[in-house]
Amino acid sequence: MGESLWIIDASAREMLLFAGVGLLLGGIDDLLVDLVYIGHRIRHGGRARLTLATLPSPRIAGRIAVFVAAWDEVAVIGGMLTTALDRYEHDNYRIYVGAYSNDRGTIDAIAAVAERDLRIRLVIGLRDGPTTKADCLNTLWHALCRDDLREGAGTDQPTKAVVLHDAEDVVHAQELRVFDSLIERYDVIQLPVLPLVHRGARLVSGHYADEFAESHAKQIVVRTALGAAMPLAGTGCAIAPAVLAMIAQARGGDPFDATSLTEDYELGLRLAELGARGIFARVAADDAGTVVAVRAYFPCTLSGSVRQKTRWMMGIALAGWDRTGWGRPRAVADHWMRMRDRRAPLAVVILAVGYLAVPIWVFSLLAHGQAGGASPYANGAYPIAFWLLVANGGLLVWRLIVRMIFTGRSYGMREAIWALPRFLVGNLVSLIAAPRAVIVYIGMLRGAAPVWDKTQHEFPDALPIDVITDSINHPGLAAAVR
């Protein structure tokens, strides 16, 4: 019995130390981001906020091209396009929608809307689907180039910006106005993305709301403040056609890397390497503080969330590391941010060891009590374990408070409270997704072609106004963004 207890004690001790040190380093990393954000707010808190009222009027006329890649989107694409046409308050835009010849349902849904409005342009790729989202976007790019050549001759209104959206997005009425103005000063613009909370799946769908509320109100702000590359969200972003053409020329004609599963993330880094000027545009839409943002449902089931997080983790932290490498040699801030992007697999291992160490530690206490002896953890024999527990406990409390603050700022107090249990849900999704991501990554290293492993999407009922309220008349819609 004594030898068995020694093995249990040693296992608990080593696992707790490993997890404790790992969690401490990760917590300090997060704390540094928080401190940079607080310092940035203190330093620039008095600066005038960008609003629709103060947005400069566009000086250069030109069409806005909106790209929407669609594979197996028959359930949402019709509603998305109809809503976009109804909501957009802009005089000159065209929506390019990419589809596949072997996806008849999606083609018919797009065609039904295109027949009623010539601003919808259905583009069917040459290859059967699914390929990758980037491959579909390349098809749309070539269609745009053909249209510009055919229609641009003799005119002074070329395509001014390329806007990326997903098939399930609820667009903001004023977003094209924001892009039309800011694209004259910046090469790439990213709007906030605020997921909708599905009332029937508040824990799973809501954890995306918590993560994006913090990411798009704090982390991207810190990245841009430090001069690090700004990864794109793949939706709600606008890019200058000249910059895309530059990338396309370097890649043999395609601006989007068709072999990537996270083309949005990589494109943001690539644009920064080219010296493109970017801005994360948090534009106030009214005096109440609502912002121009993109809203959409994210997966509301555990299996769907795991599939999506698997793709993100594999594409950013694993394959993305191989594909994008590091920043410039002395770009310390960029190195730091890329390291944070890629820490997810290691963080999951640390988290898993920590979760496993807790029951072993409890079993050790019970076993020593049953044997009539004192546990080595009860007599102060390992003070480092105690101080790690105190430090990590304090960092965890701070982390939860910060998460609740940003969730509450975007979604209200009710969702801020829900952010506490959803923190555990997010950890569970990551724990399941990590080994799946490693398996997919190994398959890619062995030559497997990347496939668009998309999740099923849902589109809410169209709203007559852009202020989305927590109303029983619109189940699943989040509170107004603050």
JSON list of N, CA and C in Angstrom, two decimals, residues 19-63:
[
{"chain": "A", "resi": 19, "resn": "ALA", "atom": "N", "xyz": [0.98, 21.35, -14.68]},
{"chain": "A", "resi": 19, "resn": "ALA", "atom": "CA", "xyz": [-0.20, 22.14, -15.00]},
{"chain": "A", "resi": 19, "resn": "ALA", "atom": "C", "xyz": [-0.13, 23.51, -14.34]},
{"chain": "A", "resi": 20, "resn": "GLY", "atom": "N", "xyz": [0.34, 23.56, -13.09]},
{"chain": "A", "resi": 20, "resn": "GLY", "atom": "CA", "xyz": [0.40, 24.83, -12.38]},
{"chain": "A", "resi": 20, "resn": "GLY", "atom": "C", "xyz": [1.33, 25.82, -13.05]},
{"chain": "A", "resi": 21, "resn": "VAL", "atom": "N", "xyz": [2.52, 25.36, -13.44]},
{"chain": "A", "resi": 21, "resn": "VAL", "atom": "CA", "xyz": [3.47, 26.26, -14.11]},
{"chain": "A", "resi": 21, "resn": "VAL", "atom": "C", "xyz": [2.93, 26.69, -15.47]},
{"chain": "A", "resi": 22, "resn": "GLY", "atom": "N", "xyz": [2.36, 25.72, -16.21]},
{"chain": "A", "resi": 22, "resn": "GLY", "atom": "CA", "xyz": [1.81, 26.05, -17.52]},
{"chain": "A", "resi": 22, "resn": "GLY", "atom": "C", "xyz": [0.67, 27.04, -17.44]},
{"chain": "A", "resi": 23, "resn": "LEU", "atom": "N", "xyz": [-0.24, 26.83, -16.49]},
{"chain": "A", "resi": 23, "resn": "LEU", "atom": "CA", "xyz": [-1.35, 27.76, -16.31]},
{"chain": "A", "resi": 23, "resn": "LEU", "atom": "C", "xyz": [-0.88, 29.13, -15.85]},
{"chain": "A", "resi": 24, "resn": "LEU", "atom": "N", "xyz": [0.17, 29.14, -15.02]},
{"chain": "A", "resi": 24, "resn": "LEU", "atom": "CA", "xyz": [0.72, 30.42, -14.55]},
{"chain": "A", "resi": 24, "resn": "LEU", "atom": "C", "xyz": [1.29, 31.23, -15.71]},
{"chain": "A", "resi": 25, "resn": "LEU", "atom": "N", "xyz": [2.05, 30.57, -16.58]},
{"chain": "A", "resi": 25, "resn": "LEU", "atom": "CA", "xyz": [2.63, 31.27, -17.73]},
{"chain": "A", "resi": 25, "resn": "LEU", "atom": "C", "xyz": [1.54, 31.78, -18.67]},
{"chain": "A", "resi": 26, "resn": "GLY", "atom": "N", "xyz": [0.53, 30.93, -18.91]},
{"chain": "A", "resi": 26, "resn": "GLY", "atom": "CA", "xyz": [-0.57, 31.36, -19.76]},
{"chain": "A", "resi": 26, "resn": "GLY", "atom": "C", "xyz": [-1.36, 32.50, -19.13]},
{"chain": "A", "resi": 27, "resn": "GLY", "atom": "N", "xyz": [-1.56, 32.43, -17.82]},
{"chain": "A", "resi": 27, "resn": "GLY", "atom": "CA", "xyz": [-2.28, 33.49, -17.13]},
{"chain": "A", "resi": 27, "resn": "GLY", "atom": "C", "xyz": [-1.53, 34.81, -17.17]},
{"chain": "A", "resi": 28, "resn": "ILE", "atom": "N", "xyz": [-0.20, 34.75, -17.00]},
{"chain": "A", "resi": 28, "resn": "ILE", "atom": "CA", "xyz": [0.61, 35.97, -17.08]},
{"chain": "A", "resi": 28, "resn": "ILE", "atom": "C", "xyz": [0.55, 36.56, -18.49]},
{"chain": "A", "resi": 29, "resn": "ASP", "atom": "N", "xyz": [0.59, 35.67, -19.49]},
{"chain": "A", "resi": 29, "resn": "ASP", "atom": "CA", "xyz": [0.48, 36.11, -20.88]},
{"chain": "A", "resi": 29, "resn": "ASP", "atom": "C", "xyz": [-0.82, 36.87, -21.11]},
{"chain": "A", "resi": 30, "resn": "ASP", "atom": "N", "xyz": [-1.92, 36.32, -20.63]},
{"chain": "A", "resi": 30, "resn": "ASP", "atom": "CA", "xyz": [-3.22, 36.99, -20.77]},
{"chain": "A", "resi": 30, "resn": "ASP", "atom": "C", "xyz": [-3.26, 38.30, -19.97]},
{"chain": "A", "resi": 31, "resn": "LEU", "atom": "N", "xyz": [-2.65, 38.28, -18.79]},
{"chain": "A", "resi": 31, "resn": "LEU", "atom": "CA", "xyz": [-2.64, 39.48, -17.97]},
{"chain": "A", "resi": 31, "resn": "LEU", "atom": "C", "xyz": [-1.88, 40.61, -18.64]},
{"chain": "A", "resi": 32, "resn": "LEU", "atom": "N", "xyz": [-0.79, 40.28, -19.32]},
{"chain": "A", "resi": 32, "resn": "LEU", "atom": "CA", "xyz": [-0.02, 41.31, -20.03]},
{"chain": "A", "resi": 32, "resn": "LEU", "atom": "C", "xyz": [-0.87, 41.96, -21.12]},
{"chain": "A", "resi": 33, "resn": "VAL", "atom": "N", "xyz": [-1.67, 41.14, -21.83]},
{"chain": "A", "resi": 33, "resn": "VAL", "atom": "CA", "xyz": [-2.56, 41.70, -22.85]},
{"chain": "A", "resi": 33, "resn": "VAL", "atom": "C", "xyz": [-3.56, 42.65, -22.19]},
{"chain": "A", "resi": 34, "resn": "ASP", "atom": "N", "xyz": [-4.10, 42.24, -21.05]},
{"chain": "A", "resi": 34, "resn": "ASP", "atom": "CA", "xyz": [-5.05, 43.10, -20.34]},
{"chain": "A", "resi": 34, "resn": "ASP", "atom": "C", "xyz": [-4.40, 44.43, -19.94]},
{"chain": "A", "resi": 35, "resn": "LEU", "atom": "N", "xyz": [-3.18, 44.36, -19.45]},
{"chain": "A", "resi": 35, "resn": "LEU", "atom": "CA", "xyz": [-2.49, 45.57, -19.00]},
{"chain": "A", "resi": 35, "resn": "LEU", "atom": "C", "xyz": [-2.19, 46.50, -20.17]},
{"chain": "A", "resi": 36, "resn": "VAL", "atom": "N", "xyz": [-1.79, 45.93, -21.31]},
{"chain": "A", "resi": 36, "resn": "VAL", "atom": "CA", "xyz": [-1.55, 46.75, -22.50]},
{"chain": "A", "resi": 36, "resn": "VAL", "atom": "C", "xyz": [-2.85, 47.43, -22.93]},
{"chain": "A", "resi": 37, "resn": "TYR", "atom": "N", "xyz": [-3.95, 46.67, -22.88]},
{"chain": "A", "resi": 37, "resn": "TYR", "atom": "CA", "xyz": [-5.25, 47.24, -23.27]},
{"chain": "A", "resi": 37, "resn": "TYR", "atom": "C", "xyz": [-5.64, 48.38, -22.33]},
{"chain": "A", "resi": 38, "resn": "ILE", "atom": "N", "xyz": [-5.48, 48.16, -21.02]},
{"chain": "A", "resi": 38, "resn": "ILE", "atom": "CA", "xyz": [-5.83, 49.20, -20.05]},
{"chain": "A", "resi": 38, "resn": "ILE", "atom": "C", "xyz": [-4.96, 50.45, -20.27]},
{"chain": "A", "resi": 39, "resn": "GLY", "atom": "N", "xyz": [-3.67, 50.24, -20.49]},
{"chain": "A", "resi": 39, "resn": "GLY", "atom": "CA", "xyz": [-2.79, 51.37, -20.76]},
{"chain": "A", "resi": 39, "resn": "GLY", "atom": "C", "xyz": [-3.18, 52.11, -22.03]},
{"chain": "A", "resi": 40, "resn": "HIS", "atom": "N", "xyz": [-3.57, 51.36, -23.04]},
{"chain": "A", "resi": 40, "resn": "HIS", "atom": "CA", "xyz": [-4.00, 51.98, -24.30]},
{"chain": "A", "resi": 40, "resn": "HIS", "atom": "C", "xyz": [-5.26, 52.80, -24.10]},
{"chain": "A", "resi": 41, "resn": "ARG", "atom": "N", "xyz": [-6.20, 52.27, -23.32]},
{"chain": "A", "resi": 41, "resn": "ARG", "atom": "CA", "xyz": [-7.43, 53.02, -23.07]},
{"chain": "A", "resi": 41, "resn": "ARG", "atom": "C", "xyz": [-7.17, 54.28, -22.26]},
{"chain": "A", "resi": 42, "resn": "ILE", "atom": "N", "xyz": [-6.26, 54.19, -21.29]},
{"chain": "A", "resi": 42, "resn": "ILE", "atom": "CA", "xyz": [-5.93, 55.38, -20.49]},
{"chain": "A", "resi": 42, "resn": "ILE", "atom": "C", "xyz": [-5.26, 56.45, -21.36]},
{"chain": "A", "resi": 43, "resn": "ARG", "atom": "N", "xyz": [-4.38, 55.99, -22.22]},
{"chain": "A", "resi": 43, "resn": "ARG", "atom": "CA", "xyz": [-3.62, 56.93, -23.05]},
{"chain": "A", "resi": 43, "resn": "ARG", "atom": "C", "xyz": [-4.48, 57.57, -24.13]},
{"chain": "A", "resi": 44, "resn": "HIS", "atom": "N", "xyz": [-5.40, 56.77, -24.71]},
{"chain": "A", "resi": 44, "resn": "HIS", "atom": "CA", "xyz": [-6.19, 57.29, -25.84]},
{"chain": "A", "resi": 44, "resn": "HIS", "atom": "C", "xyz": [-7.67, 57.43, -25.50]},
{"chain": "A", "resi": 45, "resn": "GLY", "atom": "N", "xyz": [-8.00, 57.36, -24.21]},
{"chain": "A", "resi": 45, "resn": "GLY", "atom": "CA", "xyz": [-9.41, 57.41, -23.82]},
{"chain": "A", "resi": 45, "resn": "GLY", "atom": "C", "xyz": [-10.10, 58.71, -24.20]},
{"chain": "A", "resi": 46, "resn": "GLY", "atom": "N", "xyz": [-9.36, 59.80, -24.29]},
{"chain": "A", "resi": 46, "resn": "GLY", "atom": "CA", "xyz": [-9.97, 61.07, -24.62]},
{"chain": "A", "resi": 46, "resn": "GLY", "atom": "C", "xyz": [-10.12, 61.33, -26.10]},
{"chain": "A", "resi": 47, "resn": "ARG", "atom": "N", "xyz": [-9.64, 60.41, -26.92]},
{"chain": "A", "resi": 47, "resn": "ARG", "atom": "CA", "xyz": [-9.72, 60.60, -28.37]},
{"chain": "A", "resi": 47, "resn": "ARG", "atom": "C", "xyz": [-11.16, 60.46, -28.84]},
{"chain": "A", "resi": 48, "resn": "ALA", "atom": "N", "xyz": [-11.55, 61.28, -29.79]},
{"chain": "A", "resi": 48, "resn": "ALA", "atom": "CA", "xyz": [-12.91, 61.26, -30.31]},
{"chain": "A", "resi": 48, "resn": "ALA", "atom": "C", "xyz": [-13.22, 59.91, -30.95]},
{"chain": "A", "resi": 49, "resn": "ARG", "atom": "N", "xyz": [-14.39, 59.37, -30.66]},
{"chain": "A", "resi": 49, "resn": "ARG", "atom": "CA", "xyz": [-14.77, 58.07, -31.18]},
{"chain": "A", "resi": 49, "resn": "ARG", "atom": "C", "xyz": [-15.25, 58.20, -32.62]},
{"chain": "A", "resi": 50, "resn": "LEU", "atom": "N", "xyz": [-14.89, 57.24, -33.45]},
{"chain": "A", "resi": 50, "resn": "LEU", "atom": "CA", "xyz": [-15.34, 57.23, -34.83]},
{"chain": "A", "resi": 50, "resn": "LEU", "atom": "C", "xyz": [-16.81, 56.85, -34.88]},
{"chain": "A", "resi": 51, "resn": "THR", "atom": "N", "xyz": [-17.63, 57.68, -35.50]},
{"chain": "A", "resi": 51, "resn": "THR", "atom": "CA", "xyz": [-19.06, 57.44, -35.60]},
{"chain": "A", "resi": 51, "resn": "THR", "atom": "C", "xyz": [-19.50, 57.60, -37.05]},
{"chain": "A", "resi": 52, "resn": "LEU", "atom": "N", "xyz": [-20.70, 57.12, -37.35]},
{"chain": "A", "resi": 52, "resn": "LEU", "atom": "CA", "xyz": [-21.25, 57.32, -38.69]},
{"chain": "A", "resi": 52, "resn": "LEU", "atom": "C", "xyz": [-21.41, 58.80, -38.99]},
{"chain": "A", "resi": 53, "resn": "ALA", "atom": "N", "xyz": [-21.72, 59.58, -37.97]},
{"chain": "A", "resi": 53, "resn": "ALA", "atom": "CA", "xyz": [-21.92, 61.02, -38.17]},
{"chain": "A", "resi": 53, "resn": "ALA", "atom": "C", "xyz": [-20.62, 61.73, -38.53]},
{"chain": "A", "resi": 54, "resn": "THR", "atom": "N", "xyz": [-19.49, 61.24, -37.98]},
{"chain": "A", "resi": 54, "resn": "THR", "atom": "CA", "xyz": [-18.20, 61.90, -38.23]},
{"chain": "A", "resi": 54, "resn": "THR", "atom": "C", "xyz": [-17.39, 61.21, -39.33]},
{"chain": "A", "resi": 55, "resn": "LEU", "atom": "N", "xyz": [-17.95, 60.16, -39.91]},
{"chain": "A", "resi": 55, "resn": "LEU", "atom": "CA", "xyz": [-17.24, 59.43, -40.96]},
{"chain": "A", "resi": 55, "resn": "LEU", "atom": "C", "xyz": [-17.09, 60.31, -42.19]},
{"chain": "A", "resi": 56, "resn": "PRO", "atom": "N", "xyz": [-15.88, 60.45, -42.71]},
{"chain": "A", "resi": 56, "resn": "PRO", "atom": "CA", "xyz": [-15.69, 61.31, -43.89]},
{"chain": "A", "resi": 56, "resn": "PRO", "atom": "C", "xyz": [-16.48, 60.77, -45.09]},
{"chain": "A", "resi": 57, "resn": "SER", "atom": "N", "xyz": [-17.02, 61.68, -45.89]},
{"chain": "A", "resi": 57, "resn": "SER", "atom": "CA", "xyz": [-17.73, 61.26, -47.10]},
{"chain": "A", "resi": 57, "resn": "SER", "atom": "C", "xyz": [-16.72, 60.75, -48.13]},
{"chain": "A", "resi": 58, "resn": "PRO", "atom": "N", "xyz": [-17.08, 59.72, -48.89]},
{"chain": "A", "resi": 58, "resn": "PRO", "atom": "CA", "xyz": [-16.16, 59.20, -49.91]},
{"chain": "A", "resi": 58, "resn": "PRO", "atom": "C", "xyz": [-15.86, 60.26, -50.97]},
{"chain": "A", "resi": 59, "resn": "ARG", "atom": "N", "xyz": [-14.60, 60.32, -51.39]},
{"chain": "A", "resi": 59, "resn": "ARG", "atom": "CA", "xyz": [-14.19, 61.28, -52.42]},
{"chain": "A", "resi": 59, "resn": "ARG", "atom": "C", "xyz": [-14.08, 60.64, -53.79]},
{"chain": "A", "resi": 60, "resn": "ILE", "atom": "N", "xyz": [-13.92, 59.31, -53.80]},
{"chain": "A", "resi": 60, "resn": "ILE", "atom": "CA", "xyz": [-13.73, 58.57, -55.05]},
{"chain": "A", "resi": 60, "resn": "ILE", "atom": "C", "xyz": [-14.92, 57.65, -55.27]},
{"chain": "A", "resi": 61, "resn": "ALA", "atom": "N", "xyz": [-15.53, 57.74, -56.43]},
{"chain": "A", "resi": 61, "resn": "ALA", "atom": "CA", "xyz": [-16.66, 56.87, -56.74]},
{"chain": "A", "resi": 61, "resn": "ALA", "atom": "C", "xyz": [-16.16, 55.50, -57.16]},
{"chain": "A", "resi": 62, "resn": "GLY", "atom": "N", "xyz": [-16.94, 54.48, -56.87]},
{"chain": "A", "resi": 62, "resn": "GLY", "atom": "CA", "xyz": [-16.56, 53.13, -57.26]},
{"chain": "A", "resi": 62, "resn": "GLY", "atom": "C", "xyz": [-17.52, 52.11, -56.69]},
{"chain": "A", "resi": 63, "resn": "ARG", "atom": "N", "xyz": [-17.56, 50.95, -57.30]},
{"chain": "A", "resi": 63, "resn": "ARG", "atom": "CA", "xyz": [-18.46, 49.90, -56.87]},
{"chain": "A", "resi": 63, "resn": "ARG", "atom": "C", "xyz": [-17.83, 49.07, -55.75]}
]
